[in-house]
Every structure is written in C-alpha cells, then in structure tokens.
Coordinates of C-alpha atoms and ligand atoms in Angstrom, one line a residue:
M1214 CA 73.7 38.9 -66.2
P1215 CA 77.5 38.7 -65.2
R1216 CA 78.4 36.4 -62.3
K1217 CA 79.4 39.3 -60.0
E1218 CA 76.0 40.9 -60.5
I1219 CA 74.3 37.6 -59.6
L1220 CA 76.3 37.2 -56.5
K1221 CA 75.3 40.6 -55.3
T1222 CA 71.7 39.7 -55.9
T1223 CA 72.0 36.3 -54.1
R1224 CA 73.6 38.1 -51.1
R1225 CA 70.7 40.5 -51.0
L1226 CA 68.3 37.6 -51.2
T1227 CA 69.8 35.3 -48.5
E1228 CA 71.2 38.0 -46.0
P1229 CA 67.8 38.6 -44.1
F1230 CA 67.2 35.0 -43.7
I1231 CA 70.5 33.4 -42.6
V1232 CA 70.9 32.5 -39.0
T1233 CA 74.5 32.0 -38.0
K1234 CA 74.3 32.9 -34.3
G1235 CA 71.5 30.9 -32.6
K1236 CA 71.5 33.0 -29.4
D1237 CA 69.9 36.0 -31.0
F1238 CA 67.4 34.1 -32.9
R1239 CA 63.6 34.7 -32.5
L1240 CA 61.1 33.3 -34.9
K1241 CA 58.8 36.2 -34.5
D1242 CA 61.5 38.4 -36.3
F1243 CA 60.6 36.4 -39.4
D1244 CA 57.6 36.7 -41.6
P1245 CA 56.4 33.8 -43.8
T1246 CA 54.8 36.1 -46.2
D1247 CA 58.0 38.2 -46.8
T1248 CA 59.2 38.7 -50.4
R1249 CA 61.4 41.5 -49.5
G1250 CA 59.7 43.5 -52.4
L1251 CA 63.1 43.2 -54.2
I1252 CA 62.1 41.7 -57.4
D1253 CA 58.9 40.8 -59.4
K1254 CA 58.0 37.3 -60.3
G1255 CA 59.2 37.6 -63.8
E1256 CA 62.7 38.7 -62.8
A1257 CA 62.6 36.0 -60.1
A1258 CA 62.0 33.2 -62.7
Q1259 CA 64.9 34.6 -64.7
L1260 CA 67.2 34.6 -61.7
L1261 CA 66.2 31.2 -60.7
E1262 CA 66.9 29.8 -64.1
R1263 CA 70.3 31.4 -64.0
G1264 CA 71.0 30.1 -60.7
V1265 CA 70.1 26.6 -61.5
Q1266 CA 72.4 26.7 -64.5
W1267 CA 75.2 28.1 -62.4
L1268 CA 74.7 25.3 -59.9
A1269 CA 74.9 22.7 -62.6
E1270 CA 78.3 24.1 -63.6
E1271 CA 79.5 24.2 -60.1
Q1272 CA 78.3 20.7 -59.4
D1273 CA 80.3 19.4 -62.3
M1274 CA 83.5 20.9 -60.8
L1275 CA 82.5 19.6 -57.3
Y1276 CA 82.3 16.1 -58.7
A1277 CA 85.5 16.3 -60.7
Q1278 CA 87.5 17.7 -57.8
D1279 CA 86.2 15.0 -55.4
R1280 CA 87.1 16.8 -52.2
W1281 CA 84.1 18.7 -50.8
S1282 CA 80.6 17.3 -50.4
V1283 CA 77.4 19.3 -49.7
L1284 CA 74.5 18.4 -47.4
L1285 CA 71.3 20.2 -47.8
V1286 CA 68.8 19.7 -45.0
F1287 CA 65.1 20.6 -45.5
Q1288 CA 62.8 20.9 -42.6
A1289 CA 59.1 22.2 -42.6
M1290 CA 55.6 21.8 -41.6
D1291 CA 53.6 19.9 -44.0
A1292 CA 52.7 21.6 -47.4
A1293 CA 55.4 24.2 -46.9
G1294 CA 56.8 23.1 -50.3
K1295 CA 59.9 21.0 -49.5
D1296 CA 59.3 18.6 -52.3
S1297 CA 58.6 21.3 -55.0
T1298 CA 61.5 23.5 -53.8
I1299 CA 63.9 20.4 -54.1
K1300 CA 62.6 19.6 -57.5
H1301 CA 63.0 23.2 -58.9
V1302 CA 66.3 24.0 -57.4
M1303 CA 68.0 20.8 -58.2
S1304 CA 66.5 20.6 -61.7
G1305 CA 69.7 21.3 -63.6
I1306 CA 71.9 18.8 -61.5
N1307 CA 73.4 15.8 -62.8
P1308 CA 71.8 12.9 -60.9
Q1309 CA 75.0 11.0 -60.8
G1310 CA 76.4 13.4 -58.2
C1311 CA 73.3 14.0 -56.2
H1312 CA 71.1 11.8 -53.9
V1313 CA 67.9 12.7 -52.2
S1314 CA 66.9 10.9 -48.9
S1315 CA 63.5 11.3 -47.6
F1316 CA 63.1 10.2 -43.9
K1317 CA 59.7 9.0 -42.7
V1318 CA 58.7 7.2 -39.5
P1319 CA 61.7 5.0 -38.6
S1320 CA 61.5 1.3 -39.1
K1321 CA 62.1 -1.3 -36.3
E1322 CA 65.7 -1.8 -37.5
E1323 CA 66.3 1.9 -37.3
L1324 CA 64.8 2.0 -33.8
E1325 CA 67.4 -0.5 -32.7
H1326 CA 70.2 1.9 -33.3
D1327 CA 71.3 5.3 -31.9
F1328 CA 69.2 8.2 -33.3
L1329 CA 71.8 9.4 -35.8
W1330 CA 72.5 6.1 -37.4
R1331 CA 70.0 6.1 -40.2
Y1332 CA 71.1 9.6 -41.2
I1333 CA 74.7 8.9 -41.1
K1334 CA 74.2 6.1 -43.6
R1335 CA 72.8 8.6 -46.1
L1336 CA 75.5 11.3 -46.0
P1337 CA 76.9 12.5 -49.4
E1338 CA 80.3 11.0 -50.4
R1339 CA 82.9 13.5 -51.6
G1340 CA 82.1 15.3 -54.8
C1341 CA 78.4 14.8 -54.1
I1342 CA 75.3 16.7 -53.0
G1343 CA 73.1 15.0 -50.6
I1344 CA 69.5 16.3 -49.9
F1345 CA 67.8 15.5 -46.8
N1346 CA 64.0 15.8 -47.1
R1347 CA 63.4 15.8 -43.3
S1348 CA 66.5 14.8 -41.3
Y1349 CA 68.0 14.2 -37.9
Y1350 CA 66.1 17.3 -36.9
E1351 CA 62.9 15.3 -36.7
E1352 CA 64.5 13.8 -33.5
V1353 CA 64.1 17.1 -31.8
L1354 CA 60.9 18.2 -33.5
V1355 CA 58.3 15.5 -34.0
V1356 CA 59.9 13.4 -31.4
R1357 CA 59.8 16.3 -28.9
V1358 CA 56.2 17.2 -29.8
H1359 CA 55.0 13.7 -29.4
Q1360 CA 56.9 12.2 -26.7
D1361 CA 55.4 8.8 -27.0
I1362 CA 57.7 8.3 -30.1
L1363 CA 60.6 8.7 -27.7
A1364 CA 59.3 5.8 -25.7
R1365 CA 59.6 3.6 -28.7
Q1366 CA 63.2 4.5 -29.3
M1367 CA 64.4 1.7 -26.9
L1368 CA 66.7 3.9 -24.8
P1369 CA 67.7 2.6 -21.5
P1370 CA 65.5 4.5 -19.1
E1371 CA 68.2 5.8 -16.9
L1372 CA 69.4 7.8 -20.0
V1373 CA 66.1 9.6 -20.6
S1374 CA 65.7 12.8 -18.5
E1375 CA 64.3 16.3 -19.1
R1376 CA 67.7 17.0 -20.4
I1377 CA 67.4 14.8 -23.4
W1378 CA 66.5 17.7 -25.8
D1379 CA 69.4 19.8 -24.8
E1380 CA 71.6 16.8 -25.0
R1381 CA 70.3 15.9 -28.5
L1382 CA 70.7 19.4 -29.8
T1383 CA 74.3 19.6 -28.6
E1384 CA 75.0 16.2 -30.2
I1385 CA 73.5 17.6 -33.4
A1386 CA 75.6 20.7 -33.3
N1387 CA 78.7 18.6 -32.6
F1388 CA 77.9 16.2 -35.4
E1389 CA 77.6 19.1 -37.8
S1390 CA 80.8 20.7 -36.7
Y1391 CA 82.4 17.2 -37.2
L1392 CA 80.9 17.0 -40.7
T1393 CA 82.1 20.5 -41.8
L1394 CA 85.7 19.8 -40.6
Q1395 CA 85.5 16.7 -42.7
G1396 CA 84.8 18.7 -45.8
T1397 CA 81.0 18.6 -45.9
V1398 CA 79.3 21.9 -46.4
V1399 CA 76.1 21.9 -44.3
L1400 CA 73.2 24.2 -45.2
K1401 CA 69.9 23.9 -43.2
F1402 CA 66.6 25.3 -44.5
F1403 CA 63.5 25.8 -42.5
L1404 CA 60.7 26.6 -45.0
Y1405 CA 58.5 28.8 -42.8
V1406 CA 55.0 28.7 -43.9
S1407 CA 52.2 30.3 -42.0
K1408 CA 49.3 28.3 -40.4
E1409 CA 46.8 30.2 -42.7
E1410 CA 48.7 29.4 -45.8
Q1411 CA 48.9 25.8 -44.8
K1412 CA 45.1 25.5 -44.5
K1413 CA 44.7 27.0 -48.0
R1414 CA 47.2 24.5 -49.4
F1415 CA 45.4 21.6 -47.7
L1416 CA 42.1 22.8 -49.0
A1417 CA 43.5 23.1 -52.6
R1418 CA 44.8 19.5 -52.3
L1419 CA 41.3 18.4 -51.4
D1420 CA 40.0 20.2 -54.5
R1421 CA 42.3 18.5 -56.8
P1422 CA 41.9 14.7 -57.3
D1423 CA 45.6 14.5 -58.7
K1424 CA 46.7 16.0 -55.4
H1425 CA 44.9 13.6 -53.1
W1426 CA 47.7 11.2 -52.8
K1427 CA 49.5 14.0 -51.1
F1428 CA 46.8 14.4 -48.6
S1429 CA 46.8 12.7 -45.2
A1430 CA 44.1 13.2 -42.4
S1431 CA 47.0 13.1 -39.9
D1432 CA 48.4 16.3 -41.4
V1433 CA 45.3 18.2 -40.4
H1434 CA 45.5 16.6 -37.0
E1435 CA 49.1 17.9 -36.6
R1436 CA 47.9 21.5 -36.9
Q1437 CA 46.7 21.3 -33.3
Y1438 CA 50.4 21.2 -32.2
W1439 CA 51.2 24.2 -34.4
N1440 CA 52.6 26.2 -31.5
D1441 CA 54.5 23.3 -30.0
Y1442 CA 56.2 22.8 -33.3
M1443 CA 57.2 26.4 -33.7
A1444 CA 58.5 26.4 -30.1
A1445 CA 60.5 23.3 -31.0
F1446 CA 61.9 24.9 -34.2
E1447 CA 62.9 28.0 -32.3
E1448 CA 64.8 26.2 -29.8
T1449 CA 66.3 24.0 -32.4
I1450 CA 67.6 26.8 -34.5
R1451 CA 68.9 28.7 -31.5
A1452 CA 70.9 25.7 -30.4
T1453 CA 72.2 24.6 -33.8
A1454 CA 72.8 27.6 -36.0
S1455 CA 76.4 28.5 -36.5
K1456 CA 78.7 30.1 -39.0
R1457 CA 79.9 26.7 -40.1
A1458 CA 76.4 25.1 -40.4
P1459 CA 73.9 28.0 -40.9
W1460 CA 70.2 27.8 -40.8
F1461 CA 68.0 29.8 -43.4
V1462 CA 64.7 30.6 -42.2
V1463 CA 63.0 30.9 -45.7
P1464 CA 59.6 32.6 -46.0
A1465 CA 57.4 29.9 -47.6
D1466 CA 54.0 31.4 -48.2
N1467 CA 55.1 32.3 -51.7
K1468 CA 56.7 29.4 -53.5
W1469 CA 58.5 31.4 -56.2
F1470 CA 60.3 33.3 -53.4
T1471 CA 61.2 30.2 -51.4
R1472 CA 62.8 28.6 -54.4
L1473 CA 64.8 31.7 -55.1
V1474 CA 66.1 32.2 -51.7
V1475 CA 67.0 28.4 -51.4
A1476 CA 68.8 28.5 -54.8
A1477 CA 70.6 31.8 -53.9
A1478 CA 71.9 30.3 -50.6
I1479 CA 73.2 27.2 -52.3
V1480 CA 74.9 29.1 -55.2
E1481 CA 76.6 31.3 -52.6
A1482 CA 77.9 28.5 -50.4
V1483 CA 79.2 26.6 -53.3
E1484 CA 80.8 29.6 -54.9
R1485 CA 82.7 30.2 -51.7
L1486 CA 84.4 26.8 -52.2
D1487 CA 86.2 28.4 -55.2
L1488 CA 85.9 25.2 -57.2
H1489 CA 87.9 24.4 -60.1
Y1490 CA 88.7 21.4 -62.3
P1491 CA 91.6 19.4 -61.1
K1492 CA 95.0 20.5 -62.5
V1493 CA 96.6 18.2 -64.9
D1494 CA 100.3 17.5 -64.2
A1495 CA 103.1 17.2 -66.8
Q1496 CA 103.1 13.5 -66.7
K1497 CA 99.3 13.3 -67.2
K1498 CA 99.6 15.7 -70.0
A1499 CA 102.3 13.6 -71.8
G1500 CA 99.9 10.7 -71.4
L1501 CA 97.0 12.6 -73.0
A1502 CA 99.3 13.5 -76.0
A1503 CA 100.3 9.9 -76.3
A1504 CA 96.7 8.8 -76.4
R1505 CA 95.9 11.3 -79.0
N1506 CA 98.7 9.9 -81.1
A1507 CA 97.6 6.5 -80.8
L1508 CA 94.1 7.3 -81.8
M1509 CA 95.3 9.4 -84.8
Q1510 CA 97.6 6.6 -86.1
E1511 CA 95.1 3.9 -85.6
K1512 CA 94.4 2.4 -88.9
E1513 CA 90.7 2.0 -89.6
K1514 CA 90.1 -1.8 -89.9
A1515 CA 87.8 -2.5 -92.7
A1516 CA 84.4 -3.5 -91.5
P1517 CA 83.9 -7.2 -92.0
R1518 CA 81.7 -7.7 -95.0
A1519 CA 78.4 -9.2 -94.3
R1520 CA 78.2 -12.7 -95.7
T1521 CA 75.7 -13.1 -98.4
K1522 CA 73.9 -16.3 -98.3
K1523 CA 74.3 -18.6 -101.2
A1524 CA 71.1 -19.2 -102.9
Ligands
ATP563 P1 54.7 14.8 -48.1 O1 53.7 14.8 -47.1 O2 55.1 16.1 -48.7 O3 54.6 13.6 -49.1 P2 56.4 14.1 -45.9 O4 57.8 14.4 -45.7 O5 55.5 14.8 -44.9 O6 56.1 14.4 -47.4 P3 55.0 11.8 -45.0 O7 55.2 10.3 -45.5 O8 53.8 12.5 -45.2 O9 56.2 12.5 -45.8 O10 55.5 12.0 -43.5 C1 56.6 11.5 -42.9 C2 56.3 11.6 -41.5 O11 57.4 10.8 -40.7 C3 56.2 12.9 -40.8 O12 54.9 13.1 -40.1 C4 57.3 12.9 -39.9 O13 57.1 13.8 -38.8 C5 57.6 11.5 -39.6 N1 58.9 11.3 -39.1 C6 60.1 11.6 -39.7 N2 61.2 11.3 -39.0 C7 60.7 10.8 -37.9 C8 61.2 10.3 -36.7 N3 62.6 10.2 -36.6 N4 60.5 9.6 -35.7 C9 59.1 9.8 -35.9 N5 58.6 10.3 -37.0 C10 59.3 10.7 -37.9
MG564 MG1 53.4 14.6 -45.1

C-alpha cells in the first residue's frame, strides 16, 4: 500500500479518538467496544505490520537527525493492555533509540522530591523515543482516588488544599507545553477498557497459570473505585488535552483495534515532523571521498603465518 493511502487510513483511525480541546471532552462520548467497523481483523494485522515497519524507518531518521524526541505516555486501568500494546507497536523499533520506563509505587527517595522529579529523569533525549508505562498522570489519578497516598508525599501542610488537583493539572499542562517547545513530541494514550471486559481478563488470568504472575488481588480491590477513576480520568483529560500534547482515548476492549489506533497515532505524529537524514555538506563529502580512496589504496598486509612447532 502506498504511503499516501496508509496516511489516509491512519487519519480515519485516529480522528475519532484524538482529543485536542479538553473543554469539550466527555468520557461518555467514547465507547470501549468501538472498532469503527472500518476494517476486518486480517486487514488490521496487515496495516499494523506496515505501520510498525514505517515507524522503524522513521525512527532511524529521528535518531540520525538528533533534534526531536518523542514521549509516549500510556495510562489505563489494569488489564487494559498497556504492556502488550507497547510490545506490539514498538516491535520493529531499534532498542538503541528507545527506552521504556514503568512507574510503580514511588520509593522513599522519590517521595523526598517534587512530584515531577522521577519522571523528568526518564525523559527521552533528542533523537530518541521514550515510553512511559504509567506516568506523572498517576499523580492526579491514583493519588487523587486514594488521598492517603498524598499524605505520604511529605508536602508542607500549608501547601495542600482542595485546589491541589487543579494546581497539579495546570502544572502538568505547563510542563508538557514546555517539553513540546523544547522539541519533544508528546502523545498521551488512555486505553479505555470497560469494567466488564476487565473482569473477563482478570478471570482469564486466573485460568492460566502462566498469567498468574500478572494477577494481583489488589487489582480486584481497585474495581470498587472504578467510578472515581473514570471521573479522575475525565477531569485529567479535560485539563491537559491540547493541540500540542493531545490525548487519544483508545477503545481497549478489542486488543487488535487498540494496537492499530496507537500505531496509527504515532505514525501520523512522526510523519508530521517531516524527518530526513542529515544533509552532508561539501566538506564532509570530500572527507568521505578521501576515506574511500584511502581504503581502496590500502595494501592488504599478508596475514602473519602461524608458526609451526618444531617437533
Ligand atoms: P501490570 O499490572 O500490567 O504488570 P502495572 O503498571 O499495573 O503493570 P503494578 O506493579 O501492578 O504495575 O502496579 C503499579 C502500581 O503503582 C499501580 O497500582 C499504580 O497505581 C501505582 N503507582 C504508580 N505511580 C504511583 C504514584 N505516583 N503514587 C502511588 N502509586 C503509584
Ligand atoms: Mg497492575
């Protein structure tokens, strides 16, 4: 399929799920089971393969150019498919230019710092792709739903008020705006799974011994707070979606569709950068020609003969 055709398809895939204007965002306008009826599964697999290949080519140029960086943020409820989406979409990527950071419960050292500290340390350098498997958004999601976590963050009490969530959301929006103006492309993915599908996936994990390691009893406990999480996600997206750093609310009840939308969004964003290999100037060209000459004129030195032992 020619590139132009692929781009048309990616646009069709991403357009319904991109949020660039938070003010108008309502979670109820999105459906976790949505697959748009655009394509069948076989076609989807083919498209994904092409997208992954494309991404690999673009990444090579991103790295060579060494100007832009890309930050991909993944947020979701448990079992929404963050890990497997990251694995599939990035499967063609050169590990040298890509780094995945998974953020868990913060350590004692991390709690001794401002809330962005541990995330800033993991930002991608120029030419590289950074993937955040959970991110600074946990600071307005899990921390907001379970406010005892906030109490552990060692903040001076006079700085903690009801306004803290709005303040954090503004700080995050400003932080992302700063990053984009420094040459980091920021894309944020909320893998939107339904509560019913999560239950199915948990039960499937319980049925499979090879998946038991992924199961945690606390994941089931968290289901009690489902509505609180959804409210927190909605407010978060409303406050932090922008043209510069858009959210994608990706339907996550069908994994094949989730992967496709995420791949399409990344391909599109990277394509927009119009990447190319750095131009080689005349001086460098002359240097290359000289190097070629030197290599061609090099006399092959005879390989030293192996000494034969005297009997
Ligand atoms: P998986 O379950 O797919 O292996 P995961 O991302 O859920 O991956 P876990 O080790 O199960 O990883 O969970 C990480 C936990 O850390 C989550 O419950 C998350 O809410 C929590 N967490 C992440 N960031 C913070 C934070 N800043 N403060 C408190 N808890 C956090
Ligand atoms: Mg988990």
